[in-house]
Tab-separated table of C-alpha atoms and ligand atoms in Angstrom:
chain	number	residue	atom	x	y	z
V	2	UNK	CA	0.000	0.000	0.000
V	3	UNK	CA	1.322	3.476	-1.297
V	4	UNK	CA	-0.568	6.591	-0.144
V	5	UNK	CA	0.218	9.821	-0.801
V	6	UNK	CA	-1.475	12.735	1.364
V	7	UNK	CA	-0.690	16.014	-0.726
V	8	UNK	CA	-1.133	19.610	0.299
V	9	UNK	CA	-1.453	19.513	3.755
V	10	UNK	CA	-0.288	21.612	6.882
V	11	UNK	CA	2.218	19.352	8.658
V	12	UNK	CA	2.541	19.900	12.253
V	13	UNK	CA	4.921	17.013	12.692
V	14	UNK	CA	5.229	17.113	16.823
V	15	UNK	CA	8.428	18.171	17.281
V	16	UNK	CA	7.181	21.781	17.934
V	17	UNK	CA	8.413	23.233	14.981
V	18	UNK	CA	5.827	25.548	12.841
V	19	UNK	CA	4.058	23.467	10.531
V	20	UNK	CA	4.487	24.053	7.217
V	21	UNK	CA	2.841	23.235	3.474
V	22	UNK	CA	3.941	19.383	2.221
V	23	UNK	CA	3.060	15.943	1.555
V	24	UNK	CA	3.543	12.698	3.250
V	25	UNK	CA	3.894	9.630	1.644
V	26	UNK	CA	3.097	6.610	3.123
V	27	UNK	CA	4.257	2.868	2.913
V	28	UNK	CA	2.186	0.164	4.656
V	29	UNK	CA	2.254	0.738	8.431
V	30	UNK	CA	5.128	3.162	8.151
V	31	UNK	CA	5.847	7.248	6.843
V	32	UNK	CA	7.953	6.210	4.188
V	33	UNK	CA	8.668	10.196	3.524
V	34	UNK	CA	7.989	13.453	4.146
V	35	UNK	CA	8.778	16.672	1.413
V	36	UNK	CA	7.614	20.869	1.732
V	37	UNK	CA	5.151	21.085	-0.535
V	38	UNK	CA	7.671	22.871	-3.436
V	39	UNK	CA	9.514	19.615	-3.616
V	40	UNK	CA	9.556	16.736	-5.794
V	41	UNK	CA	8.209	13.252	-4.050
V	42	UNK	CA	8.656	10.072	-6.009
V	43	UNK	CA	5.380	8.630	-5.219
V	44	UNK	CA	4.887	6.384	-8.741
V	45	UNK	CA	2.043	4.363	-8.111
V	46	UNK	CA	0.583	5.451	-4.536
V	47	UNK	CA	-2.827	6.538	-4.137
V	48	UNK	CA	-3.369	10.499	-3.973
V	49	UNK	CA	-5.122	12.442	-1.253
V	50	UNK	CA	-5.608	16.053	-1.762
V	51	UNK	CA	-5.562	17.138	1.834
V	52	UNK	CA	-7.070	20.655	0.569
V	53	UNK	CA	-4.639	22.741	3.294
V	54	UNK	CA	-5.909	20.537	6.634
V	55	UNK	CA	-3.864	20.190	9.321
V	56	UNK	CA	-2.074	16.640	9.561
V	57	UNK	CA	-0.311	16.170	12.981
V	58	UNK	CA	0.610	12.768	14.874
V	59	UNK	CA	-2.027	10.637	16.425
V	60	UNK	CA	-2.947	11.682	20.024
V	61	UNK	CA	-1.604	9.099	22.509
V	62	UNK	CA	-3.586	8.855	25.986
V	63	UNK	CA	-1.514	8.895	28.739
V	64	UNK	CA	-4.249	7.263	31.596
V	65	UNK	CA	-6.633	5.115	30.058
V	66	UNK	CA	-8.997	2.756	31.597
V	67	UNK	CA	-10.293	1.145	28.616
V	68	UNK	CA	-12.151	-0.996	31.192
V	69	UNK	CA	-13.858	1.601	33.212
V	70	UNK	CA	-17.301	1.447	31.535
V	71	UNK	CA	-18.429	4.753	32.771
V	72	UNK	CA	-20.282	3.598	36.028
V	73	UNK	CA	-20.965	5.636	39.105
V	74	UNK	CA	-19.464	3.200	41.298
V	75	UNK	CA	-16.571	1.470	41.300
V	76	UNK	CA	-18.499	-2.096	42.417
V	77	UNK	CA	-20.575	-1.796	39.595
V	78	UNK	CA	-17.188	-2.801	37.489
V	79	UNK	CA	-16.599	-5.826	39.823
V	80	UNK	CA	-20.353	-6.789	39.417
V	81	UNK	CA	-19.821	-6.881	35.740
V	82	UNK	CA	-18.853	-10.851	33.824
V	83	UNK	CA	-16.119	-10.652	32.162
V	84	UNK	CA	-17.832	-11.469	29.116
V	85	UNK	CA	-20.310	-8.229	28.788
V	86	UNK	CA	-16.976	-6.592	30.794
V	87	UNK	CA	-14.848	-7.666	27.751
V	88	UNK	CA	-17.129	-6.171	25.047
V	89	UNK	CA	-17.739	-3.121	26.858
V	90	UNK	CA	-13.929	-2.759	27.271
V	91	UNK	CA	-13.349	-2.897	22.832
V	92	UNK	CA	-15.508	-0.358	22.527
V	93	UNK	CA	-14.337	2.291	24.748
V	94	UNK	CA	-11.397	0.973	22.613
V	95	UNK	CA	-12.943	2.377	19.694
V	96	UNK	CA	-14.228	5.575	20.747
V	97	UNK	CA	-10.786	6.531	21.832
V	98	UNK	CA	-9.870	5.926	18.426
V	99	UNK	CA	-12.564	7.774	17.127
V	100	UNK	CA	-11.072	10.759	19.398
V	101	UNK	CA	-8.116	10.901	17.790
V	102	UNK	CA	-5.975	8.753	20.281
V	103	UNK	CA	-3.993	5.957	18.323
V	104	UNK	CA	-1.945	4.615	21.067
V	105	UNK	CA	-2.809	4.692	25.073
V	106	UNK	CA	-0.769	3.498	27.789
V	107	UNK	CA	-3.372	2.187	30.283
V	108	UNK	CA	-3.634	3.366	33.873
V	109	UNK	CA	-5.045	0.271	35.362
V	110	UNK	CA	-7.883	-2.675	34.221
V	111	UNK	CA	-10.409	-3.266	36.236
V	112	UNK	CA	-9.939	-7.037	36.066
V	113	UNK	CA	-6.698	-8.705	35.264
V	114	UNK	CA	-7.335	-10.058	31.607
V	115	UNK	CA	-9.446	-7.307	30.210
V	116	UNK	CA	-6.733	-5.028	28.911
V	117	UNK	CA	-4.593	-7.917	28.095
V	118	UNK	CA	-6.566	-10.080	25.913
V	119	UNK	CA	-8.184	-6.287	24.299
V	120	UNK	CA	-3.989	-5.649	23.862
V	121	UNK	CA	-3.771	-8.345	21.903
V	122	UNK	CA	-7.085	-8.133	19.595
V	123	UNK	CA	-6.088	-4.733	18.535
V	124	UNK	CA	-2.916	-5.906	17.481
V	125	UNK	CA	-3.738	-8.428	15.405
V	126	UNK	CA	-6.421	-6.512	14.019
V	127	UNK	CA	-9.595	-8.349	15.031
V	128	UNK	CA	-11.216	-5.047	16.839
V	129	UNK	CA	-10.474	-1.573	15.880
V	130	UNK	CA	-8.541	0.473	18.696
V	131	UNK	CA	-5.896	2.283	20.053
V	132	UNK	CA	-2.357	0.928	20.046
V	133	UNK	CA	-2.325	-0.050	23.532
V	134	UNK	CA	0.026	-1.008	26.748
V	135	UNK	CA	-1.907	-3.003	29.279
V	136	UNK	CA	-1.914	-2.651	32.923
V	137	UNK	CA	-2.484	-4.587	35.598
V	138	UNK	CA	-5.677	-3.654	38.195
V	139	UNK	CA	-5.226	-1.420	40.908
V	140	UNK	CA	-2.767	-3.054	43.974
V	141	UNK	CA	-3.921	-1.411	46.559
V	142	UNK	CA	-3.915	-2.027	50.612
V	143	UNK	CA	-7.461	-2.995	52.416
V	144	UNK	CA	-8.919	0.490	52.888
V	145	UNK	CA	-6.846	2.281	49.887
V	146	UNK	CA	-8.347	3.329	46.904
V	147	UNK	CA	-10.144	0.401	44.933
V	148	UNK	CA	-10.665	-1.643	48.093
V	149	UNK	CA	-14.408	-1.376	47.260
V	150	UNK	CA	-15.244	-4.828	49.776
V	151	UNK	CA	-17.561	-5.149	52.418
V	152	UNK	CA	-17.328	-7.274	54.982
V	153	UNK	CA	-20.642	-8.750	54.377
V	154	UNK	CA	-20.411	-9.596	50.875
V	155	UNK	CA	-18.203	-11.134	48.749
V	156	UNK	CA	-17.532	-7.933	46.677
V	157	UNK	CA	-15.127	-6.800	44.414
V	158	UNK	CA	-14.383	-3.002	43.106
V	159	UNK	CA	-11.266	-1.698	40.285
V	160	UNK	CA	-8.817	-2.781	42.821
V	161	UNK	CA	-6.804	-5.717	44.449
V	162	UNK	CA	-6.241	-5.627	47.577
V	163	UNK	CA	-3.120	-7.394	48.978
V	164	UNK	CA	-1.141	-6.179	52.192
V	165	UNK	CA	2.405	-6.472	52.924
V	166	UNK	CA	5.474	-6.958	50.760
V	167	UNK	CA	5.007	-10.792	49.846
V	168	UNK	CA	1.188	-10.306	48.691
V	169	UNK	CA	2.361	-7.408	46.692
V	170	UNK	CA	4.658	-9.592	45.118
V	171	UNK	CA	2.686	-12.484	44.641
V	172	UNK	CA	-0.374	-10.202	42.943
V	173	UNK	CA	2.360	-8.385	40.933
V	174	UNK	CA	4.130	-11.649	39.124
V	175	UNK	CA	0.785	-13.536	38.635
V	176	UNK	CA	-0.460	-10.026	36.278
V	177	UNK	CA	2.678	-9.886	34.803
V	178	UNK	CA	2.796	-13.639	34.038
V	179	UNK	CA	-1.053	-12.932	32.445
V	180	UNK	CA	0.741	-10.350	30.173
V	181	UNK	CA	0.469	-7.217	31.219
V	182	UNK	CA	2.969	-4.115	30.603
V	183	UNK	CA	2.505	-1.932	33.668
V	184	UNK	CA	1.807	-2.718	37.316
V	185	UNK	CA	-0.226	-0.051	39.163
V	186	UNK	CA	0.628	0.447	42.723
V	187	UNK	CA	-2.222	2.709	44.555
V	188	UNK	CA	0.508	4.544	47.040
V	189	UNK	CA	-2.010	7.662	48.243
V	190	UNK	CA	-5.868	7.619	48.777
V	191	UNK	CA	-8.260	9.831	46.786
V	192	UNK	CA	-11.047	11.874	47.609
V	193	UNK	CA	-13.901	9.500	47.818
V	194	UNK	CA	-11.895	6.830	50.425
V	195	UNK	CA	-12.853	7.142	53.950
V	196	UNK	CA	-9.668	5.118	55.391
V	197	UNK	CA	-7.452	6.800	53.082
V	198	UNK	CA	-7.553	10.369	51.707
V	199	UNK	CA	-5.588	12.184	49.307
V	200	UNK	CA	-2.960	13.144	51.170
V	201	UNK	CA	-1.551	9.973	52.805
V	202	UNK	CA	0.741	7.635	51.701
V	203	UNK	CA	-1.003	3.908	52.951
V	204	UNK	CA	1.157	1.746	50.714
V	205	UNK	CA	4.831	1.336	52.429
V	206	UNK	CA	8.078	1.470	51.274
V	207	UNK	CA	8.353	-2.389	51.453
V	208	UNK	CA	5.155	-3.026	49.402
V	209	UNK	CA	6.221	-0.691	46.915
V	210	UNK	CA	9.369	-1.940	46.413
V	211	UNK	CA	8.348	-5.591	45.965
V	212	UNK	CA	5.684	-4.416	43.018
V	213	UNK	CA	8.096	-2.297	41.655
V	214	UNK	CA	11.157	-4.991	41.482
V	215	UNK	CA	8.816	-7.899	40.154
V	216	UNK	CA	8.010	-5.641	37.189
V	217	UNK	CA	11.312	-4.259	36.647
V	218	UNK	CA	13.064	-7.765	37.041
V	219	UNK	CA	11.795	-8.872	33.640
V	220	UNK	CA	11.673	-5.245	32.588
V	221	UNK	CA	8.478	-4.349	32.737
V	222	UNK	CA	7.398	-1.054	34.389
V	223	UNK	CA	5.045	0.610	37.300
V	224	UNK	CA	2.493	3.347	37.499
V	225	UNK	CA	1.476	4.319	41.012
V	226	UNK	CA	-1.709	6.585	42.359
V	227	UNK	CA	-0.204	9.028	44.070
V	228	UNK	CA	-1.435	12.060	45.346
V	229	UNK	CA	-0.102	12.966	48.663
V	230	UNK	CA	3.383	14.262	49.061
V	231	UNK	CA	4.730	11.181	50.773
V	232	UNK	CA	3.689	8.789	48.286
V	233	UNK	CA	4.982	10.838	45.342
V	234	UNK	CA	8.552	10.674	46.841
V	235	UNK	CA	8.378	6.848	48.049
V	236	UNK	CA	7.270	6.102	44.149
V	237	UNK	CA	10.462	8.547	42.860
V	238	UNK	CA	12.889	6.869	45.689
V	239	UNK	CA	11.680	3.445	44.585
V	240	UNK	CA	12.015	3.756	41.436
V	241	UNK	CA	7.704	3.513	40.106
V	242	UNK	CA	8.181	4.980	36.081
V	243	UNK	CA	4.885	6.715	35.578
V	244	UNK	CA	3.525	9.085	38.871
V	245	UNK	CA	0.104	9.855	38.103
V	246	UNK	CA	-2.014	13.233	40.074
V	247	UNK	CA	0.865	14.432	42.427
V	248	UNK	CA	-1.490	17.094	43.250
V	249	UNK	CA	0.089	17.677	46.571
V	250	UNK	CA	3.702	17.340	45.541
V	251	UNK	CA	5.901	19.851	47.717
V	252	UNK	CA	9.404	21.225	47.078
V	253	UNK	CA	10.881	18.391	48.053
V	254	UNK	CA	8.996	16.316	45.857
V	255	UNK	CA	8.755	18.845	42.868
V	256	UNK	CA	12.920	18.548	43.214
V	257	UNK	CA	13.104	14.521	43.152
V	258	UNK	CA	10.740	14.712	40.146
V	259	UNK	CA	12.550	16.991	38.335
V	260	UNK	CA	16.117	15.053	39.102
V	261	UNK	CA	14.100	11.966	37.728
V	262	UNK	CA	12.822	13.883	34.476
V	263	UNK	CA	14.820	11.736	31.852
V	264	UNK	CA	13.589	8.221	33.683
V	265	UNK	CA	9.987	9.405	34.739
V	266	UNK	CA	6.805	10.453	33.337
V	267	UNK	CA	4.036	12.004	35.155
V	268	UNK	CA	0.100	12.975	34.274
V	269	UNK	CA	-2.389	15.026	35.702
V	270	UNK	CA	-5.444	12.766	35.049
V	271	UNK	CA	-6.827	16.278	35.486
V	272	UNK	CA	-10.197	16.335	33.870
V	273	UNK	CA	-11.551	13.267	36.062
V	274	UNK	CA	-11.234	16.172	38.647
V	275	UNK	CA	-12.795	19.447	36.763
V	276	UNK	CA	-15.063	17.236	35.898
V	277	UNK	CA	-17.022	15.696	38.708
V	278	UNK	CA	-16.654	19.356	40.187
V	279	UNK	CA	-18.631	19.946	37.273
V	280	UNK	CA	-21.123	17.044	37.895
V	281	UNK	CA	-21.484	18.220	41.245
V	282	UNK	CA	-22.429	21.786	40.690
V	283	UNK	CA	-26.093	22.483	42.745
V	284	UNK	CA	-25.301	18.968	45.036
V	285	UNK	CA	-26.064	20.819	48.458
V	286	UNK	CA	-25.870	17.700	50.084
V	287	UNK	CA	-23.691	16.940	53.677
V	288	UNK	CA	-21.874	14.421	51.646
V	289	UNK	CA	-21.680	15.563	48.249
V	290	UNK	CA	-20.065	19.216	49.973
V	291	UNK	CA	-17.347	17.166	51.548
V	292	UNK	CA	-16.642	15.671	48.187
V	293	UNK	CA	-16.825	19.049	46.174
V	294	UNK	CA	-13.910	20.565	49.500
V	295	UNK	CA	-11.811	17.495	48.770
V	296	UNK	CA	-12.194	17.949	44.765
V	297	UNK	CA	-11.353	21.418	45.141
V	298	UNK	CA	-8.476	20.915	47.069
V	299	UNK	CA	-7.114	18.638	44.821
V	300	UNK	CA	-8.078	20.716	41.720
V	301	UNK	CA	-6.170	24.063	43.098
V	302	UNK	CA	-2.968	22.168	44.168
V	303	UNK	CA	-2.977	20.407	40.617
V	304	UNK	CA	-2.987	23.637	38.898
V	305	UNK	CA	-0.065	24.862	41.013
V	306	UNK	CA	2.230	21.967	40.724
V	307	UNK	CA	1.659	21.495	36.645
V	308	UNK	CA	2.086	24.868	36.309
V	309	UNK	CA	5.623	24.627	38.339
V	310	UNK	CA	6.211	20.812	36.630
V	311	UNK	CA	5.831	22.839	33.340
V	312	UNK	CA	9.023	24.933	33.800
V	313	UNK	CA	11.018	22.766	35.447
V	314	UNK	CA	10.611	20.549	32.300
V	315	UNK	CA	8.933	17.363	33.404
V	316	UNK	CA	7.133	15.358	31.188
V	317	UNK	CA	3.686	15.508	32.033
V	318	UNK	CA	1.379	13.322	29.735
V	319	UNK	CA	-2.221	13.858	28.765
V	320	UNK	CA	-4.641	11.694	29.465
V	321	UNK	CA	-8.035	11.952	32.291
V	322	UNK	CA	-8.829	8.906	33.450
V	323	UNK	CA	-11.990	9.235	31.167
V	324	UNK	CA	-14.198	5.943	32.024
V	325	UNK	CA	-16.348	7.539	34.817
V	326	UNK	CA	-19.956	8.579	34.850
V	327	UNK	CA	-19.024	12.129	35.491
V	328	UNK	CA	-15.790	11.867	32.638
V	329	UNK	CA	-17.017	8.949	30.479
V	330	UNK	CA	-14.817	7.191	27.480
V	331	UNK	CA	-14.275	9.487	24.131
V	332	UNK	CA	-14.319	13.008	25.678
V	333	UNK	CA	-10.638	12.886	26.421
V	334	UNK	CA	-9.177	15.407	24.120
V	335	UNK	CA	-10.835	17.487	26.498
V	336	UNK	CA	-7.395	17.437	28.555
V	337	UNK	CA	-5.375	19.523	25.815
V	338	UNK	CA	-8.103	22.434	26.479
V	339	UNK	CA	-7.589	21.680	30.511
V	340	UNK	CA	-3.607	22.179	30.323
V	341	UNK	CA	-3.822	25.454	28.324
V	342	UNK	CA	-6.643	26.859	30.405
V	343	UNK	CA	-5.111	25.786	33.851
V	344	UNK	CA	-1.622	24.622	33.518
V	345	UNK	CA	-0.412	27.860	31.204
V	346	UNK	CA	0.907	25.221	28.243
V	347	UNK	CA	0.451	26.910	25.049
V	348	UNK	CA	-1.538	24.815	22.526
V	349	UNK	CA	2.153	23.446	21.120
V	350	UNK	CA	3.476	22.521	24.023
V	351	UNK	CA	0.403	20.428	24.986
V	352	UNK	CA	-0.065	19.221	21.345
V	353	UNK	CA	3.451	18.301	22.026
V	354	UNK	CA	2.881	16.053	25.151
V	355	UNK	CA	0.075	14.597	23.742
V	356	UNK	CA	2.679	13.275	20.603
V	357	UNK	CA	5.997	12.941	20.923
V	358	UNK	CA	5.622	12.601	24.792
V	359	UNK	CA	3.087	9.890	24.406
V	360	UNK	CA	5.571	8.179	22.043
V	361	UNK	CA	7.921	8.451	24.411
V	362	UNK	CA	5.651	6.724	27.534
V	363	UNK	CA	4.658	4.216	25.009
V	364	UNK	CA	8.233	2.959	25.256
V	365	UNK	CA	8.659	3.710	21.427
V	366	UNK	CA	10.155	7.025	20.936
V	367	UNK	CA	11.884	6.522	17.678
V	368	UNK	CA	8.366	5.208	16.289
V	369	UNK	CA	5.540	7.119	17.529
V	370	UNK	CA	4.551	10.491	18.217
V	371	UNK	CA	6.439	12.272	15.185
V	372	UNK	CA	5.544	13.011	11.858
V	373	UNK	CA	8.929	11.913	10.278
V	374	UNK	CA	9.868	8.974	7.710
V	375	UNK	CA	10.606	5.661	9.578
V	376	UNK	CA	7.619	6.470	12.147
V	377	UNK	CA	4.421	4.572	12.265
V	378	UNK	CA	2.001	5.961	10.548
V	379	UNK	CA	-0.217	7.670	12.706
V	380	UNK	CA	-1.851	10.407	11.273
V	381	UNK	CA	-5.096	12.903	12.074
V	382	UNK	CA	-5.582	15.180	9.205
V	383	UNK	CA	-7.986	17.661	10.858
V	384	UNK	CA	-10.524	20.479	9.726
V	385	UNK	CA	-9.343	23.146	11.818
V	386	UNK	CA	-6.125	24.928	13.288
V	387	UNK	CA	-5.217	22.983	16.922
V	388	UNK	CA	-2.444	25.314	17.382
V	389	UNK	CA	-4.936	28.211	17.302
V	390	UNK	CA	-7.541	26.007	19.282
V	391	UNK	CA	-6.765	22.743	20.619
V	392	UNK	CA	-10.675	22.829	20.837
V	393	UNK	CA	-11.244	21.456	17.377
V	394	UNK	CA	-9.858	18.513	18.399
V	395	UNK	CA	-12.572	17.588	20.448
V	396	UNK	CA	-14.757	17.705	17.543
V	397	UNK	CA	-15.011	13.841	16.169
V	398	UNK	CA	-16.465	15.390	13.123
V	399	UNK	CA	-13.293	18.014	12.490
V	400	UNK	CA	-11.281	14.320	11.358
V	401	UNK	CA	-11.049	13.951	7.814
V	402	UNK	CA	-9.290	10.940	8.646
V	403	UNK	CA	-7.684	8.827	11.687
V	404	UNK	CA	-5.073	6.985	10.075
V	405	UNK	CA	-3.183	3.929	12.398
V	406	UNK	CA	-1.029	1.939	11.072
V	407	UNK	CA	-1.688	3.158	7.772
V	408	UNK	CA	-5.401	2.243	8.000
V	409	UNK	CA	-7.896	5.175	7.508
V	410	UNK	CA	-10.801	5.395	9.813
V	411	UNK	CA	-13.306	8.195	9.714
V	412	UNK	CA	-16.009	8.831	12.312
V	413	UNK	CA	-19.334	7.746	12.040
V	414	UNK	CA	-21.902	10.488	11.783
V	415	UNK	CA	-23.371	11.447	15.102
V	416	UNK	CA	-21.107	8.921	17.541
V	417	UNK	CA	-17.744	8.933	19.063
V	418	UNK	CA	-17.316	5.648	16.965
V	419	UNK	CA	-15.101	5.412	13.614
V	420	UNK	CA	-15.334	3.060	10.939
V	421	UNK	CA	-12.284	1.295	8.592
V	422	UNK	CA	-12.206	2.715	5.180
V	423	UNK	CA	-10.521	0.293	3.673
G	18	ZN	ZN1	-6.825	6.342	36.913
């Protein structure tokens, strides 16, 4: 397959201006790319005229939960068979596709399988989807976030609990040995867990060193929940790859991070945030105003540390943790909009995280995230001017094409699904 996409506005990710040219592409891969005044052999490809649209990489999502079906609770996942669960789990698959999001490194399953075996039906084509790297469920301590049991029933929620260095262990190598990429290691609370809020640290040092040496031993990596201070430093000191929230990361913290920056990524997960606050608005409730304090607490000390992480030049990903009721699957170019409004990126700089930084986090930085011969090709050519208005790209409709892998998919009129052109 030969396919030439003429007359567009590159904006090839490496934060250079875009400028007038062609692509041509070769199979799965940018076989070259020319300015517009140049001569391209491309004898026998396919033409495109992209009419002046804007191409740019494919988005990658930095903190999916392909398996979060967008339920209220978080028992209503463990409720769920894995069959229906399975299902469900493709086709938040292909909406993020159908936003623009090509590859997605996952921020935890909700059962052990489900990104795994979804993983592997992408890749070998069988469902339409993002290219992805599974995680494992949440490890988390009884009473940390994801312990959703009760006493009385035989309940399950997102997470696995498992206390004390040799359960973390044992948990960790039996997800790895079912294939997944990442372990997740809950280290803080949240806002919604009684027994352990935001700003403690209830996983120790020993637990998170087991999880994090059973991954790395056969060189595999760890994301870790953490929002409180303590817990962003224990997952720095022990080495965890991928710090999600770190909302309440102090100087101390901020400085570890930032001696960390070539070996660590971290991300926001921001709009799960902005967005319940949203939800919430009129909820005069006892419990529903403790929520909205807690939520607002961690919403002002996000802002402040991005906007810090930002200049100290720490990769920060995109990506929400879209796959709630109040921030369900497909809306997540919404984060791009989130970082400009509250973290002060500029619409290149965030377009910039949400390419060649995702390439990078997806373990593939010579491959993804760059429109530049030899890369995958991953391409959105968009109706619309992101660098102007990283709005558009939350417009399913603006795509005049998703391309992965070569393979065109436009959306479907009316839903955040796509469909295969050819
Ligand atoms: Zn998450």
């Amino acid at each position: 397959m030969r396919l030439l996409i003429d007359n567009a506005r590159i904006w090839d990710g490496s934060g250079a201006a875009p400028f007038p040219g062609k692509v041509l592409v070769e199979d799965n891969r940018i076989a070259a790319v020319a300015p517009q005044a140049e001569a391209l052999d491309a004898s026998g490809a396919e033409k495109i005229d992209a009419g002046g649209k804007f191409l740019m990489p494919g988005m990658v999502e930095g903190h999916a939960h392909l398996s979060f079906v967008d339920t209220p609770r978080g028992t209503a996942l463990g409720e769920l068979p894995p069959e229906d669960h399975t299902l469900m789990t493709m086709d938040a698959g292909r909406k993020l596709l159908g936003a623009g999001f090509t590859s997605a490194v996952s921020g935890a399953a909700a059962k052990i399988r489900l990104d795994v075996v979804v993983r592997d039906a992408i890749e070998k084509g069988v469902v339409d989807g993002p290219r992805l790297l599974a995680a494992s469920p949440e490890l988390t301590v009884t009473g940390g976030l994801g312990d959703g049991r009760q006493l009385h029933l035989d309940s399950q929620s997102f997470g696995v609990a498992v206390d004390g260095p040799d359960e973390v262990r044992k948990m960790a190598r039996l997800c790895l040995r079912e294939g997944v990429d990442t372990i997740k290691l809950n280290i803080s609370g949240d806002v919604g867990t009684e027994s352990a809020l935001s700003d403690v640290a209830v996983m120790t040092d020993a637990e998170v060193a087991a999880g994090v040496e059973a991954a790395h031993t056969i060189g595999r990596r760890v994301a870790a929940h953490a929002r409180a201070s303590v817990a962003v430093k224990r997952a720095v000191r022990h080495g965890v790859d991928i710090i999600y929230h770190c909302d309440f990361a102090d100087e101390e913290a901020l400085d570890l991070l930032e001696d960390a920056k070539d070996r660590i990524f971290t991300g926001p997960a921001f709009s799960l945030v902005v967005n319940r606050l949203e939800s919430m608005r009129g909820d005069n409730t006892p419990a529903g105003r403790v929520l909205a304090d807690r939520l607002k607490a961690s919403y002002e000390a996000s802002c402040r540390v991005h906007v810090e992480m930002r200049k100290r030049g720490i990769r920060v990903l995109v990506g929400g943790d879209y796959g709630f009721a109040a921030n369900p699957q497909g809306g997540n170019a919404r984060d791009l909009e989130l970082f400009v409004q509250h973290f002060g990126f500029s619409p290149s700089e965030v377009l910039q995280a949400a390419t060649r930084t995702g390439g990078e986090a997806m373990r593939r930085p010579d491959e993804i995230g760059l429109v530049k011969p030899g890369y995958l090709a991953d391409l959105l050519l968009v109706d619309g001017d992101p660098l102007a208005d990283v709005r558009v790209l939350q417009d399913n409709k603006r795509f005049a094409f998703i391309m992965k892998d070569g393979v065109r998919y436009v959306p479907c009129e009316g839903t955040p699904h796509v469909r295969r052109l050819h």
